[in-house]
């Protein structure tokens, strides 16, 4: 899809959703990047700078930029030069709802630099890419097809490596790597980046980074949250099945559920019937049922029981 639009030697795409904001990705696709290059790009120090760049890019009218790594000195950049990386063309996948991800196209050193024509053409593909990602995430059954392992914890050390884990963590890691053939280096680097974001959190009483991974990744929706353990740099990463309030914001984003429809789903979770929901929201029962039909159509569910089971099981 992309090669005829803008020629490139490699690509990487990080998938987010508007409820999570710009930052750590919940799914990722890599092609043409050597493992050492990938590790360098996911280095915690580089990731912090990358998030700031994406924040600035999100405020631009056309969210496209070219990163010329040949003129940005640093340890990681020297490594990238060693592997022949020239330029990356970056497109933030954004629509009126928010940010859905970021796409980088790579050209090797010595190749033709990206130009304004490349930037214009890749920006035009943005809406189609968002549609493709949303279709990919929501293509499977809305209810999980397999049982998730018990909640688990792993410890990410200051150097970004996984230092320890509970026995229950192994099935989670195996599911993450096996279902989509994700390499071990990408799994560990992703946890390292999440841990780095947790260390950057300034308010110890505020929210810490949380990722809701769609069920297409493992067969069930997964909530991953990181919290620092102390001043030595260790970070605890909690992994569990995402249900209820952990799931609802991301679930509603991916399935295109509106704010009013989300209120109705929230009350369904609490066991309220349509008549009760109508009273609570000051709506007619007819309007509530119209919203329910729209929710069932968007999610591919056949009624309230199936919908509630999908988000609370």
Coordinates of C-alpha atoms in Angstrom, one line a residue:
X1 CA 0.0 0.0 0.0
X2 CA 2.7 2.5 1.0
X3 CA 5.6 1.6 -1.4
X4 CA 3.9 3.0 -4.6
X5 CA 3.1 6.2 -2.7
X6 CA 6.5 6.9 -1.1
X7 CA 9.5 4.6 -1.8
X8 CA 11.3 3.5 1.4
X9 CA 13.8 0.9 2.7
X10 CA 12.0 0.3 6.0
X11 CA 9.0 1.3 8.1
X12 CA 7.8 1.2 11.6
X13 CA 4.3 2.1 12.8
X14 CA 3.3 2.6 16.5
X15 CA -0.4 2.3 17.2
X16 CA -2.1 4.4 19.8
X17 CA -5.6 5.6 20.4
X18 CA -7.1 8.9 21.4
X19 CA -7.9 7.9 25.0
X20 CA -4.3 7.0 25.6
X21 CA -2.9 10.2 24.1
X22 CA 0.5 10.6 22.3
X23 CA 3.2 8.4 23.8
X24 CA 3.7 4.7 24.4
X25 CA 2.2 2.5 21.7
X26 CA -0.1 -0.5 22.3
X27 CA 0.8 -2.3 19.0
X28 CA 3.8 -1.9 16.7
X29 CA 4.8 -3.0 13.2
X30 CA 8.4 -3.0 12.2
X31 CA 10.0 -3.9 8.8
X32 CA 13.5 -3.3 7.6
X33 CA 15.1 -2.2 10.9
X34 CA 17.9 -4.2 12.4
X35 CA 17.4 -5.1 16.1
X36 CA 20.2 -2.9 17.3
X37 CA 18.7 0.1 15.4
X38 CA 15.3 -0.7 17.0
X39 CA 16.8 -0.8 20.4
X40 CA 18.5 2.5 19.9
X41 CA 15.2 4.1 18.7
X42 CA 13.4 2.8 21.8
X43 CA 16.2 3.9 24.1
X44 CA 14.4 5.6 27.1
X45 CA 16.3 8.9 26.6
X46 CA 15.4 9.0 22.9
X47 CA 11.8 8.0 23.6
X48 CA 11.3 11.0 25.9
X49 CA 12.6 13.4 23.1
X50 CA 10.4 11.5 20.5
X51 CA 7.3 12.0 22.6
X52 CA 8.0 15.8 22.8
X53 CA 8.5 15.9 19.0
X54 CA 5.2 14.1 18.5
X55 CA 3.4 16.5 20.8
X56 CA 4.7 19.4 18.7
X57 CA 3.8 17.6 15.5
X58 CA 0.2 17.0 16.8
X59 CA -0.3 20.8 16.8
X60 CA 0.8 21.3 13.2
X61 CA -1.8 21.7 10.5
X62 CA -0.2 18.9 8.5
X63 CA 1.4 16.4 10.9
X64 CA 4.4 15.4 8.8
X65 CA 8.1 15.9 9.4
X66 CA 11.5 14.7 8.1
X67 CA 14.1 13.6 10.7
X68 CA 17.6 13.8 9.2
X69 CA 19.6 11.7 11.6
X70 CA 22.9 12.4 9.9
X71 CA 23.0 15.9 11.5
X72 CA 21.9 15.0 15.0
X73 CA 25.0 13.8 16.9
X74 CA 24.7 11.4 19.8
X75 CA 25.5 7.9 20.9
X76 CA 22.3 6.4 19.3
X77 CA 22.8 8.5 16.2
X78 CA 26.3 7.1 15.7
X79 CA 24.7 3.6 15.9
X80 CA 22.1 4.5 13.4
X81 CA 24.8 5.9 11.0
X82 CA 26.7 2.6 11.4
X83 CA 23.6 0.8 10.0
X84 CA 23.3 3.1 7.1
X85 CA 20.2 5.0 8.3
X86 CA 19.8 8.3 6.4
X87 CA 16.4 9.9 6.9
X88 CA 13.0 9.1 8.4
X89 CA 9.8 10.6 7.2
X90 CA 7.3 10.8 10.1
X91 CA 3.5 11.0 9.8
X92 CA 1.3 11.3 12.8
X93 CA -1.9 9.5 12.2
X94 CA -4.5 12.0 13.4
X95 CA -8.1 12.7 12.8
X96 CA -10.9 14.8 14.5
X97 CA -11.1 12.2 17.3
X98 CA -7.4 12.3 18.1
X99 CA -4.1 10.5 17.5
X100 CA -4.2 6.8 16.4
X101 CA -0.5 6.3 15.8
X102 CA 2.7 7.3 14.2
X103 CA 4.3 6.0 10.9
X104 CA 8.0 6.3 10.1
X105 CA 9.4 5.6 6.6
X106 CA 13.2 5.1 6.4
X107 CA 15.6 5.6 3.6
X108 CA 19.2 4.4 3.8
X109 CA 22.1 6.8 3.8
X110 CA 23.0 7.8 0.2
X111 CA 19.5 7.5 -1.1
X112 CA 17.4 10.3 -2.4
X113 CA 16.3 12.6 0.5
X114 CA 12.6 12.8 1.3
X115 CA 11.1 16.0 -0.2
X116 CA 7.9 18.0 0.0
X117 CA 6.2 15.8 -2.6
X118 CA 6.8 12.7 -0.4
X119 CA 5.4 14.6 2.6
X120 CA 2.3 15.6 0.7
X121 CA 1.6 12.1 -0.6
X122 CA 2.1 10.3 2.7
X123 CA -0.2 12.8 4.4
X124 CA -2.9 12.0 1.9
X125 CA -2.7 8.4 2.9
X126 CA -3.2 9.1 6.6
X127 CA -7.0 8.7 6.7
X128 CA -6.8 5.4 4.8
X129 CA -4.1 4.1 7.3
X130 CA -6.3 5.1 10.3
X131 CA -9.2 3.2 8.7
X132 CA -7.0 0.2 8.1
X133 CA -5.7 0.1 11.7
X134 CA -9.2 0.4 13.1
X135 CA -10.4 -2.4 10.9
X136 CA -7.4 -4.5 11.9
X137 CA -8.1 -4.0 15.6
X138 CA -11.9 -4.6 15.4
X139 CA -11.9 -7.4 12.8
X140 CA -12.1 -10.2 15.3
X141 CA -14.9 -11.2 17.7
X142 CA -15.7 -8.6 20.3
X143 CA -15.5 -11.1 23.1
X144 CA -12.2 -12.8 24.0
X145 CA -11.5 -16.1 22.3
X146 CA -9.3 -17.5 25.0
X147 CA -8.9 -17.1 28.7
X148 CA -6.2 -14.7 29.9
X149 CA -3.5 -15.7 32.4
X150 CA -3.8 -14.4 36.0
X151 CA -2.5 -10.8 36.7
X152 CA 1.3 -10.6 36.9
X153 CA 4.1 -8.2 37.7
X154 CA 7.6 -7.8 36.2
X155 CA 10.3 -5.4 37.3
X156 CA 12.2 -3.2 34.8
X157 CA 15.6 -2.1 36.0
X158 CA 17.1 1.3 35.5
X159 CA 18.9 0.1 32.3
X160 CA 15.6 -0.8 30.7
X161 CA 16.0 -4.6 31.0
X162 CA 13.5 -6.9 32.7
X163 CA 15.2 -7.9 36.0
X164 CA 12.6 -10.1 37.6
X165 CA 9.0 -11.3 37.2
X166 CA 6.3 -13.3 38.8
X167 CA 5.7 -16.8 37.5
X168 CA 2.4 -15.7 35.9
X169 CA 4.2 -13.1 33.7
X170 CA 5.8 -15.8 31.4
X171 CA 2.4 -16.7 29.7
X172 CA 1.8 -13.0 29.1
X173 CA 5.2 -12.5 27.4
X174 CA 4.8 -15.7 25.4
X175 CA 1.4 -14.6 24.1
X176 CA 2.7 -11.2 23.2
X177 CA 5.7 -12.6 21.2
X178 CA 4.1 -15.7 19.7
X179 CA 0.7 -14.5 18.4
X180 CA 2.2 -11.8 16.1
X181 CA 5.8 -13.1 15.9
X182 CA 7.1 -10.2 17.9
X183 CA 10.9 -10.4 18.5
X184 CA 12.2 -10.6 22.1
X185 CA 14.1 -7.3 21.7
X186 CA 11.0 -5.4 20.8
X187 CA 9.0 -6.8 23.8
X188 CA 11.8 -5.9 26.3
X189 CA 12.4 -2.5 24.7
X190 CA 8.7 -1.6 24.8
X191 CA 8.6 -2.4 28.5
X192 CA 11.7 -0.3 29.0
X193 CA 10.1 2.6 27.2
X194 CA 7.0 2.3 29.4
X195 CA 9.1 2.2 32.5
X196 CA 11.0 5.3 31.4
X197 CA 7.6 7.1 31.0
X198 CA 6.7 6.1 34.5
X199 CA 9.9 7.6 35.9
X200 CA 9.1 10.8 34.1
X201 CA 5.8 11.2 35.9
X202 CA 6.1 14.2 38.2
X203 CA 3.1 13.8 40.4
X204 CA 3.4 10.7 42.7
X205 CA -0.4 10.9 43.3
X206 CA -1.2 11.4 39.6
X207 CA -1.9 8.8 36.9
X208 CA 1.0 6.6 35.7
X209 CA 1.4 5.4 32.1
X210 CA -1.2 2.8 31.2
X211 CA -1.5 1.0 27.9
X212 CA -4.6 -0.9 26.8
X213 CA -3.5 -3.5 24.2
X214 CA -6.3 -4.6 21.8
X215 CA -7.4 -8.2 21.8
X216 CA -5.9 -8.7 18.3
X217 CA -2.5 -8.8 20.0
X218 CA -3.1 -11.7 22.4
X219 CA -6.7 -12.8 22.2
X220 CA -7.9 -10.6 25.0
X221 CA -7.7 -6.9 25.9
X222 CA -4.7 -6.3 28.1
X223 CA -4.0 -3.4 30.6
X224 CA -0.4 -2.7 31.3
X225 CA 0.5 0.0 33.9
X226 CA 4.0 1.0 35.2
X227 CA 4.8 2.6 38.6
X228 CA 8.3 3.4 40.1
X229 CA 9.2 1.3 43.1
X230 CA 11.6 3.9 44.6
X231 CA 14.6 6.0 43.9
X232 CA 16.9 3.3 42.5
X233 CA 15.2 3.3 39.0
X234 CA 13.3 0.0 39.3
X235 CA 9.8 0.1 37.9
X236 CA 7.0 -2.4 38.6
X237 CA 4.9 -3.2 35.5
X238 CA 1.5 -4.7 36.2
X239 CA -0.1 -6.8 33.5
X240 CA -3.8 -7.9 33.7
X241 CA -6.8 -8.5 31.6
X242 CA -8.5 -5.2 30.7
X243 CA -12.2 -5.1 31.7
X244 CA -14.6 -2.5 32.8
X245 CA -13.2 0.9 33.5
X246 CA -9.7 -0.2 32.4
X247 CA -11.1 -1.2 29.0
X248 CA -13.9 1.2 28.3
X249 CA -12.0 4.3 27.1
X250 CA -9.9 2.4 24.5
X251 CA -12.8 0.1 23.5
X252 CA -15.0 3.1 22.7
X253 CA -12.3 4.7 20.7
X254 CA -11.6 1.7 18.5
X255 CA -15.3 0.9 17.9
X256 CA -16.2 4.6 17.2
X257 CA -18.6 4.8 20.2
X258 CA -19.8 8.3 20.9
X259 CA -19.7 10.1 24.3
X260 CA -23.4 9.6 24.8
X261 CA -23.2 5.9 23.7
X262 CA -20.3 5.5 26.2
X263 CA -22.6 6.8 29.0
X264 CA -25.1 4.1 28.1
X265 CA -22.5 1.4 28.0
X266 CA -21.2 2.5 31.4
X267 CA -24.7 2.1 32.8
X268 CA -25.2 -1.2 31.2
X269 CA -22.0 -2.4 33.0
X270 CA -23.7 -1.5 36.3
X271 CA -26.7 -3.7 35.4
X272 CA -29.1 -0.9 34.5
X273 CA -32.0 -1.6 32.1
X274 CA -32.9 0.7 29.2
X275 CA -35.8 2.3 31.3
X276 CA -33.4 3.0 34.2
X277 CA -30.8 4.4 31.8
X278 CA -33.4 6.7 30.2
X279 CA -34.3 8.1 33.6
X280 CA -30.6 8.6 34.6
X281 CA -29.7 10.4 31.4
X282 CA -33.0 12.2 31.0
X283 CA -33.7 10.6 27.7
X284 CA -36.7 8.7 26.2
X285 CA -36.5 4.9 26.2
X286 CA -36.8 5.1 22.4
X287 CA -33.6 7.2 22.2
X288 CA -31.8 4.8 24.5
X289 CA -32.8 1.9 22.4
X290 CA -31.7 3.7 19.2
X291 CA -28.3 4.3 20.8
X292 CA -28.1 0.6 21.8
X293 CA -28.8 -0.5 18.2
X294 CA -26.0 1.8 17.1
X295 CA -23.6 0.3 19.7
X296 CA -24.6 -3.3 18.7
X297 CA -24.0 -2.4 15.0
X298 CA -20.6 -0.9 15.6
X299 CA -19.3 -3.7 17.9
X300 CA -20.9 -6.6 16.0
X301 CA -22.8 -7.8 19.1
X302 CA -26.3 -9.1 19.1
X303 CA -27.7 -7.7 22.3
X304 CA -27.0 -6.3 25.8
X305 CA -25.8 -9.6 27.3
X306 CA -23.2 -10.2 24.6
X307 CA -21.9 -6.6 24.8
X308 CA -21.7 -6.6 28.6
X309 CA -20.0 -10.0 28.6
X310 CA -17.4 -8.7 26.2
X311 CA -16.4 -5.7 28.3
X312 CA -16.7 -7.3 31.8
X313 CA -15.8 -11.0 31.5

